[in-house]
């Protein structure tokens, strides 16, 4: 059997050669992110053992405090990324304010935003969770100083790279540098991410829908009608869509991207802005899905065009196969007229 030697690191550095002016800094950043992903993956795989060696927040058998996994993931990412000299500032879903690069490290031209462990309410029950990241170029002068909130509050269209890591039946690292979407599976035997999903394209037609139907009574009437439509075989001469909802955005979108589907977290009467965060969840996933040939909107507007006003702002999201997003947009529009 031929051995696959297309590691993530090789893919990143070979990709860089296509851009003659590239300095290699973005490649270094992605490589550093992949190291953090391996450390987090190892810890996620040990999560069940916390019950045996000590609960998070309590002392373990060595008398040390056991960190909650989302805090561990946040700290791992920060420590893996703070010293390379390529970043001027970071922001994490886990922290209210921006994360400054320590004084003793040099500052660079990039900005990193991340959600260290999305779907963390699933950790204790062995369900897939994920890390999401997004990279921008700084907008403040690259003069050796630290970045500011202004560097972080850029519309998703300005992302130079985005990606996610799913910690599931295996660990998969998916990324884009606006040149297609590629997925790499972690081989635990020798600790390398190997190319497993080359140039991913989301099927144009969907067969799966993912939404928390427990919130049905709070939905917009247009959304209720759309969901009825995709459940109704006769309407379209096609089989009804299958419902699949993990409650872990990364895993739900990863599956839908491979099989064809739509993921929805709408605005409703309970959550007028939806639940998911623009900067940490929606923008990076929107760039990836668009790069894979799909669409992502907030109901009427393209997610990537939203001008952020706040680091932790929430937005509704309809994301996935083009045909499905076009259709739900039509239903929402009709009901608004
Ligand atoms: P947690 O990180 O609190 O588990 O939230 C996960 C999440 O942000 C996203 O990954 C899910 O798609 C969504 O929330 C699930 O929300 P509901 O539980 O309201 O369906």
Short mmCIF file of C-alpha atoms and ligand atoms in Angstrom, two decimals:
data_model
loop_
_atom_site.label_atom_id
_atom_site.label_comp_id
_atom_site.label_asym_id
_atom_site.label_seq_id
_atom_site.Cartn_x
_atom_site.Cartn_y
_atom_site.Cartn_z
CA UNK A 1 0.00 0.00 0.00
CA UNK A 2 1.32 3.45 -0.94
CA UNK A 3 2.11 5.61 2.07
CA UNK A 4 0.54 9.07 2.15
CA UNK A 5 3.32 11.54 2.84
CA UNK A 6 1.23 14.65 2.29
CA UNK A 7 1.36 15.93 5.83
CA UNK A 8 -0.41 19.10 6.85
CA UNK A 9 2.92 20.87 7.32
CA UNK A 10 4.09 19.92 3.84
CA UNK A 11 0.75 21.00 2.34
CA UNK A 12 0.97 24.39 4.06
CA UNK A 13 4.54 25.07 2.91
CA UNK A 14 3.96 23.77 -0.63
CA UNK A 15 0.86 25.98 -0.87
CA UNK A 16 2.97 28.98 0.13
CA UNK A 17 5.23 28.49 -2.91
CA UNK A 18 2.30 29.42 -5.15
CA UNK A 19 2.53 32.97 -3.74
CA UNK A 20 5.93 34.36 -4.79
CA UNK A 21 5.77 37.31 -2.37
CA UNK A 22 4.87 35.15 0.65
CA UNK A 23 7.09 35.61 3.70
CA UNK A 24 6.21 32.25 5.24
CA UNK A 25 4.66 33.86 8.30
CA UNK A 26 1.14 32.61 7.61
CA UNK A 27 2.54 29.12 7.05
CA UNK A 28 4.34 29.30 10.39
CA UNK A 29 1.11 30.36 12.09
CA UNK A 30 -0.83 27.44 10.61
CA UNK A 31 1.91 25.04 11.58
CA UNK A 32 1.89 26.36 15.17
CA UNK A 33 -1.90 25.96 15.25
CA UNK A 34 -1.54 22.34 14.19
CA UNK A 35 0.80 21.71 17.13
CA UNK A 36 -1.74 23.19 19.53
CA UNK A 37 -4.42 21.00 17.92
CA UNK A 38 -2.39 17.87 18.64
CA UNK A 39 -1.97 18.81 22.30
CA UNK A 40 -5.70 19.57 22.69
CA UNK A 41 -6.63 16.36 20.86
CA UNK A 42 -4.54 14.33 23.29
CA UNK A 43 -6.21 15.97 26.25
CA UNK A 44 -9.72 15.58 24.78
CA UNK A 45 -9.06 11.87 24.37
CA UNK A 46 -8.23 11.65 28.06
CA UNK A 47 -11.36 13.56 29.13
CA UNK A 48 -13.21 10.50 30.40
CA UNK A 49 -10.30 9.70 32.70
CA UNK A 50 -10.89 12.92 34.60
CA UNK A 51 -13.64 11.03 36.44
CA UNK A 52 -11.06 8.52 37.56
CA UNK A 53 -8.12 10.77 38.35
CA UNK A 54 -10.10 13.76 39.64
CA UNK A 55 -12.90 16.10 38.53
CA UNK A 56 -12.14 19.31 36.73
CA UNK A 57 -11.90 22.13 39.22
CA UNK A 58 -10.81 19.70 41.98
CA UNK A 59 -7.42 18.31 42.93
CA UNK A 60 -6.15 15.26 41.04
CA UNK A 61 -4.22 12.43 42.67
CA UNK A 62 -1.04 14.51 42.57
CA UNK A 63 -2.73 17.29 44.54
CA UNK A 64 -2.80 19.51 41.41
CA UNK A 65 -5.87 21.34 40.19
CA UNK A 66 -7.47 19.66 37.15
CA UNK A 67 -8.32 22.27 34.58
CA UNK A 68 -11.60 22.32 32.72
CA UNK A 69 -10.96 21.25 29.15
CA UNK A 70 -12.15 24.49 27.57
CA UNK A 71 -9.81 26.48 29.82
CA UNK A 72 -7.00 24.07 28.97
CA UNK A 73 -7.67 24.50 25.23
CA UNK A 74 -7.72 28.28 25.57
CA UNK A 75 -4.41 28.36 27.45
CA UNK A 76 -2.79 25.86 25.08
CA UNK A 77 -3.69 27.95 22.04
CA UNK A 78 -2.48 31.15 23.65
CA UNK A 79 0.83 29.62 24.72
CA UNK A 80 1.38 27.93 21.36
CA UNK A 81 0.76 31.16 19.47
CA UNK A 82 2.09 34.04 21.60
CA UNK A 83 5.83 33.81 20.85
CA UNK A 84 6.21 33.27 17.08
CA UNK A 85 6.50 36.99 16.33
CA UNK A 86 3.78 36.85 13.66
CA UNK A 87 0.79 37.97 15.72
CA UNK A 88 0.01 41.40 17.12
CA UNK A 89 -3.11 40.42 19.09
CA UNK A 90 -5.46 37.51 19.70
CA UNK A 91 -9.04 37.10 20.93
CA UNK A 92 -10.75 34.03 22.33
CA UNK A 93 -14.36 33.10 22.90
CA UNK A 94 -13.30 32.30 26.47
CA UNK A 95 -12.19 35.87 27.30
CA UNK A 96 -14.16 39.09 27.40
CA UNK A 97 -11.33 41.35 26.19
CA UNK A 98 -8.62 41.05 23.51
CA UNK A 99 -5.53 38.96 24.38
CA UNK A 100 -2.35 41.00 24.23
CA UNK A 101 0.94 39.47 23.14
CA UNK A 102 3.30 39.62 26.16
CA UNK A 103 5.78 42.54 26.13
CA UNK A 104 8.81 40.25 25.88
CA UNK A 105 7.66 38.71 22.54
CA UNK A 106 7.87 40.54 19.23
CA UNK A 107 4.68 41.51 17.43
CA UNK A 108 3.83 40.85 13.78
CA UNK A 109 1.28 41.58 11.10
CA UNK A 110 -1.39 38.97 11.82
CA UNK A 111 -4.41 38.72 14.15
CA UNK A 112 -5.77 35.42 15.49
CA UNK A 113 -9.30 34.80 16.77
CA UNK A 114 -10.34 31.43 18.15
CA UNK A 115 -13.03 29.43 19.86
CA UNK A 116 -10.85 26.98 21.81
CA UNK A 117 -13.47 24.28 22.42
CA UNK A 118 -16.81 24.67 20.76
CA UNK A 119 -19.63 22.37 21.88
CA UNK A 120 -18.04 22.01 25.29
CA UNK A 121 -21.34 20.92 26.88
CA UNK A 122 -20.76 17.67 24.94
CA UNK A 123 -17.39 16.88 26.54
CA UNK A 124 -18.70 14.79 29.41
CA UNK A 125 -20.72 12.53 27.14
CA UNK A 126 -18.05 11.68 24.55
CA UNK A 127 -19.67 13.62 21.74
CA UNK A 128 -17.58 15.40 19.07
CA UNK A 129 -16.32 18.88 19.87
CA UNK A 130 -14.08 21.27 17.98
CA UNK A 131 -11.69 24.21 17.83
CA UNK A 132 -12.33 27.04 15.35
CA UNK A 133 -9.87 29.72 14.23
CA UNK A 134 -9.68 32.72 12.00
CA UNK A 135 -6.68 34.80 10.85
CA UNK A 136 -6.70 38.43 9.66
CA UNK A 137 -4.03 40.93 8.66
CA UNK A 138 -3.68 43.75 11.18
CA UNK A 139 -5.12 47.12 10.15
CA UNK A 140 -3.13 49.23 12.62
CA UNK A 141 0.48 50.05 11.62
CA UNK A 142 2.88 47.11 11.82
CA UNK A 143 5.46 49.06 13.81
CA UNK A 144 6.35 46.54 16.48
CA UNK A 145 3.50 47.58 18.76
CA UNK A 146 0.69 45.32 19.96
CA UNK A 147 -2.60 45.14 18.09
CA UNK A 148 -5.89 46.60 19.25
CA UNK A 149 -9.61 45.85 19.22
CA UNK A 150 -9.77 47.53 15.81
CA UNK A 151 -7.51 44.81 14.40
CA UNK A 152 -9.93 42.17 15.67
CA UNK A 153 -13.18 43.80 14.57
CA UNK A 154 -12.90 43.16 10.84
CA UNK A 155 -15.59 41.71 8.60
CA UNK A 156 -15.16 38.02 7.77
CA UNK A 157 -14.39 38.89 4.15
CA UNK A 158 -10.99 40.08 5.32
CA UNK A 159 -9.96 36.69 6.73
CA UNK A 160 -6.77 35.43 5.14
CA UNK A 161 -7.22 31.96 6.57
CA UNK A 162 -9.69 30.01 8.67
CA UNK A 163 -10.04 26.48 9.90
CA UNK A 164 -11.40 24.07 12.44
CA UNK A 165 -10.37 20.90 14.17
CA UNK A 166 -12.98 18.23 14.97
CA UNK A 167 -12.18 15.92 17.86
CA UNK A 168 -14.39 13.00 16.89
CA UNK A 169 -13.94 9.35 16.02
CA UNK A 170 -10.64 10.71 14.74
CA UNK A 171 -9.15 14.21 14.87
CA UNK A 172 -9.46 16.17 11.64
CA UNK A 173 -7.85 19.53 10.82
CA UNK A 174 -9.66 21.43 8.05
CA UNK A 175 -8.31 24.73 6.72
CA UNK A 176 -8.47 27.26 3.94
CA UNK A 177 -6.12 30.02 2.86
CA UNK A 178 -8.82 31.14 0.37
CA UNK A 179 -7.54 28.56 -2.07
CA UNK A 180 -9.99 25.70 -1.51
CA UNK A 181 -10.64 23.64 1.60
CA UNK A 182 -8.48 20.71 2.67
CA UNK A 183 -8.85 18.18 5.48
CA UNK A 184 -6.14 16.22 7.32
CA UNK A 185 -6.68 13.30 9.68
CA UNK A 186 -4.39 12.85 12.67
CA UNK A 187 -2.55 9.55 12.60
CA UNK A 188 -2.17 8.84 16.31
CA UNK A 189 0.60 6.30 15.67
CA UNK A 190 3.12 8.89 14.51
CA UNK A 191 1.37 12.10 15.46
CA UNK A 192 1.03 13.67 12.01
CA UNK A 193 -1.97 15.15 10.24
CA UNK A 194 -2.22 13.41 6.84
CA UNK A 195 -4.18 14.61 3.84
CA UNK A 196 -7.50 12.75 3.85
CA UNK A 197 -9.92 15.21 2.22
CA UNK A 198 -8.44 17.02 -0.77
CA UNK A 199 -10.18 20.12 -2.13
CA UNK A 200 -13.50 19.57 -0.36
CA UNK A 201 -16.62 20.68 -2.25
CA UNK A 202 -19.97 20.74 -0.50
CA UNK A 203 -22.67 19.04 -2.61
CA UNK A 204 -24.85 21.75 -4.17
CA UNK A 205 -28.03 19.90 -3.17
CA UNK A 206 -28.64 19.14 0.47
CA UNK A 207 -30.07 16.00 2.01
CA UNK A 208 -29.58 16.86 5.70
CA UNK A 209 -30.87 19.66 7.92
CA UNK A 210 -29.46 20.53 11.34
CA UNK A 211 -31.39 22.77 13.71
CA UNK A 212 -32.50 22.60 17.34
CA UNK A 213 -36.18 21.74 16.75
CA UNK A 214 -36.92 22.13 20.46
CA UNK A 215 -37.11 25.86 19.73
CA UNK A 216 -39.81 25.39 17.06
CA UNK A 217 -42.47 27.51 18.76
CA UNK A 218 -40.15 30.54 18.86
CA UNK A 219 -39.25 30.42 15.14
CA UNK A 220 -40.02 32.91 12.40
CA UNK A 221 -43.08 31.76 10.34
CA UNK A 222 -40.92 31.62 7.19
CA UNK A 223 -38.53 29.20 8.88
CA UNK A 224 -41.41 27.00 10.07
CA UNK A 225 -42.69 26.81 6.49
CA UNK A 226 -39.21 26.06 5.10
CA UNK A 227 -38.70 23.18 7.54
CA UNK A 228 -42.14 21.77 6.59
CA UNK A 229 -41.13 22.08 2.92
CA UNK A 230 -37.91 20.07 3.28
CA UNK A 231 -39.71 17.43 5.36
CA UNK A 232 -42.33 17.04 2.65
CA UNK A 233 -41.33 14.59 -0.07
CA UNK A 234 -44.21 15.48 -2.42
CA UNK A 235 -43.34 19.14 -2.60
CA UNK A 236 -40.10 18.59 -4.42
CA UNK A 237 -40.24 15.17 -6.01
CA UNK A 238 -37.32 14.26 -3.73
CA UNK A 239 -36.96 12.36 -0.48
CA UNK A 240 -37.50 14.41 2.69
CA UNK A 241 -34.30 15.77 4.20
CA UNK A 242 -32.83 13.77 7.07
CA UNK A 243 -32.59 15.56 10.42
CA UNK A 244 -29.20 15.40 12.16
CA UNK A 245 -28.30 17.68 15.07
CA UNK A 246 -25.33 17.05 17.33
CA UNK A 247 -25.35 20.41 19.11
CA UNK A 248 -21.69 20.89 18.25
CA UNK A 249 -21.50 23.37 15.39
CA UNK A 250 -18.13 22.20 14.08
CA UNK A 251 -19.20 18.57 13.89
CA UNK A 252 -22.63 19.39 12.42
CA UNK A 253 -21.12 21.59 9.70
CA UNK A 254 -18.26 19.18 8.99
CA UNK A 255 -20.77 16.37 8.33
CA UNK A 256 -23.02 18.60 6.23
CA UNK A 257 -20.08 19.83 4.17
CA UNK A 258 -19.16 16.25 3.25
CA UNK A 259 -22.72 14.94 2.68
CA UNK A 260 -24.61 18.06 1.61
CA UNK A 261 -26.83 19.83 4.11
CA UNK A 262 -27.89 22.98 5.85
CA UNK A 263 -27.12 24.04 9.43
CA UNK A 264 -29.34 26.68 10.99
CA UNK A 265 -29.12 28.62 14.23
CA UNK A 266 -31.81 31.23 13.67
CA UNK A 267 -32.87 34.40 15.39
CA UNK A 268 -36.10 33.61 17.22
CA UNK A 269 -38.43 35.09 19.82
CA UNK A 270 -36.15 33.88 22.61
CA UNK A 271 -32.80 34.86 21.06
CA UNK A 272 -33.37 37.82 18.73
CA UNK A 273 -29.72 37.74 17.59
CA UNK A 274 -29.40 33.95 17.46
CA UNK A 275 -26.88 32.21 19.70
CA UNK A 276 -23.64 31.76 17.78
CA UNK A 277 -20.77 34.24 17.81
CA UNK A 278 -19.91 36.11 14.64
CA UNK A 279 -16.16 36.41 15.25
CA UNK A 280 -15.40 32.97 16.67
CA UNK A 281 -17.91 30.64 15.03
CA UNK A 282 -19.83 32.15 12.11
CA UNK A 283 -17.11 34.01 10.17
CA UNK A 284 -14.57 31.18 10.02
CA UNK A 285 -17.20 28.56 9.20
CA UNK A 286 -18.71 30.89 6.57
CA UNK A 287 -15.34 31.35 4.82
CA UNK A 288 -14.76 27.60 4.79
CA UNK A 289 -18.23 26.81 3.45
CA UNK A 290 -18.00 29.51 0.76
CA UNK A 291 -14.58 28.21 -0.24
CA UNK A 292 -16.17 24.76 -0.54
CA UNK A 293 -18.86 26.19 -2.84
CA UNK A 294 -21.67 26.73 -0.32
CA UNK A 295 -23.32 29.81 1.19
CA UNK A 296 -23.68 31.38 4.64
CA UNK A 297 -26.19 34.14 5.46
CA UNK A 298 -27.76 35.66 8.55
CA UNK A 299 -31.22 35.34 6.97
CA UNK A 300 -30.78 38.04 4.35
CA UNK A 301 -27.16 39.21 4.39
CA UNK A 302 -23.92 37.34 3.64
CA UNK A 303 -22.25 36.52 6.98
CA UNK A 304 -18.83 37.55 5.66
CA UNK A 305 -20.06 41.09 4.89
CA UNK A 306 -21.29 41.90 8.39
CA UNK A 307 -19.30 44.72 9.98
CA UNK A 308 -18.68 43.61 13.57
CA UNK A 309 -19.20 46.08 16.41
CA UNK A 310 -18.36 43.86 19.34
CA UNK A 311 -16.01 40.93 19.89
CA UNK A 312 -18.68 38.63 21.24
CA UNK A 313 -21.63 39.65 19.09
CA UNK A 314 -24.11 36.98 18.10
CA UNK A 315 -25.71 36.51 14.69
CA UNK A 316 -28.29 34.15 13.24
CA UNK A 317 -26.80 31.74 10.71
CA UNK A 318 -28.05 29.66 7.77
CA UNK A 319 -25.07 27.83 6.29
CA UNK A 320 -24.46 24.95 3.93
CA UNK A 321 -25.32 23.70 0.44
CA UNK A 322 -26.10 26.51 -1.98
CA UNK A 323 -29.50 25.25 -3.10
CA UNK A 324 -30.73 24.87 0.49
CA UNK A 325 -29.53 28.31 1.62
CA UNK A 326 -31.10 29.92 -1.50
CA UNK A 327 -34.41 28.25 -0.64
CA UNK A 328 -34.54 29.20 3.03
CA UNK A 329 -33.64 32.77 2.08
CA UNK A 330 -36.62 32.79 -0.29
CA UNK A 331 -38.99 31.54 2.46
CA UNK A 332 -37.75 34.12 4.97
CA UNK A 333 -38.11 36.90 2.40
CA UNK A 334 -41.68 35.90 1.45
CA UNK A 335 -42.81 36.02 5.07
CA UNK A 336 -41.23 39.44 5.58
CA UNK A 337 -43.17 41.01 2.70
P1 LIG B 1 -21.67 24.84 23.96
O1 LIG B 1 -20.22 25.16 23.66
O2 LIG B 1 -22.21 25.58 25.14
O3 LIG B 1 -21.92 23.37 24.04
O4 LIG B 1 -22.50 25.41 22.71
C1 LIG B 1 -22.31 24.87 21.45
C2 LIG B 1 -22.82 25.81 20.41
O5 LIG B 1 -22.19 27.06 20.52
C3 LIG B 1 -22.63 25.24 19.01
O6 LIG B 1 -21.50 24.47 18.83
C4 LIG B 1 -23.90 24.46 18.80
O7 LIG B 1 -24.23 24.31 17.45
C5 LIG B 1 -24.93 25.26 19.54
O8 LIG B 1 -24.22 25.97 20.56
C6 LIG B 1 -25.98 24.40 20.18
O9 LIG B 1 -26.92 25.20 20.80
P2 LIG B 1 -28.30 24.59 21.36
O10 LIG B 1 -27.94 23.70 22.51
O11 LIG B 1 -29.09 25.78 21.75
O12 LIG B 1 -28.95 23.83 20.24
#
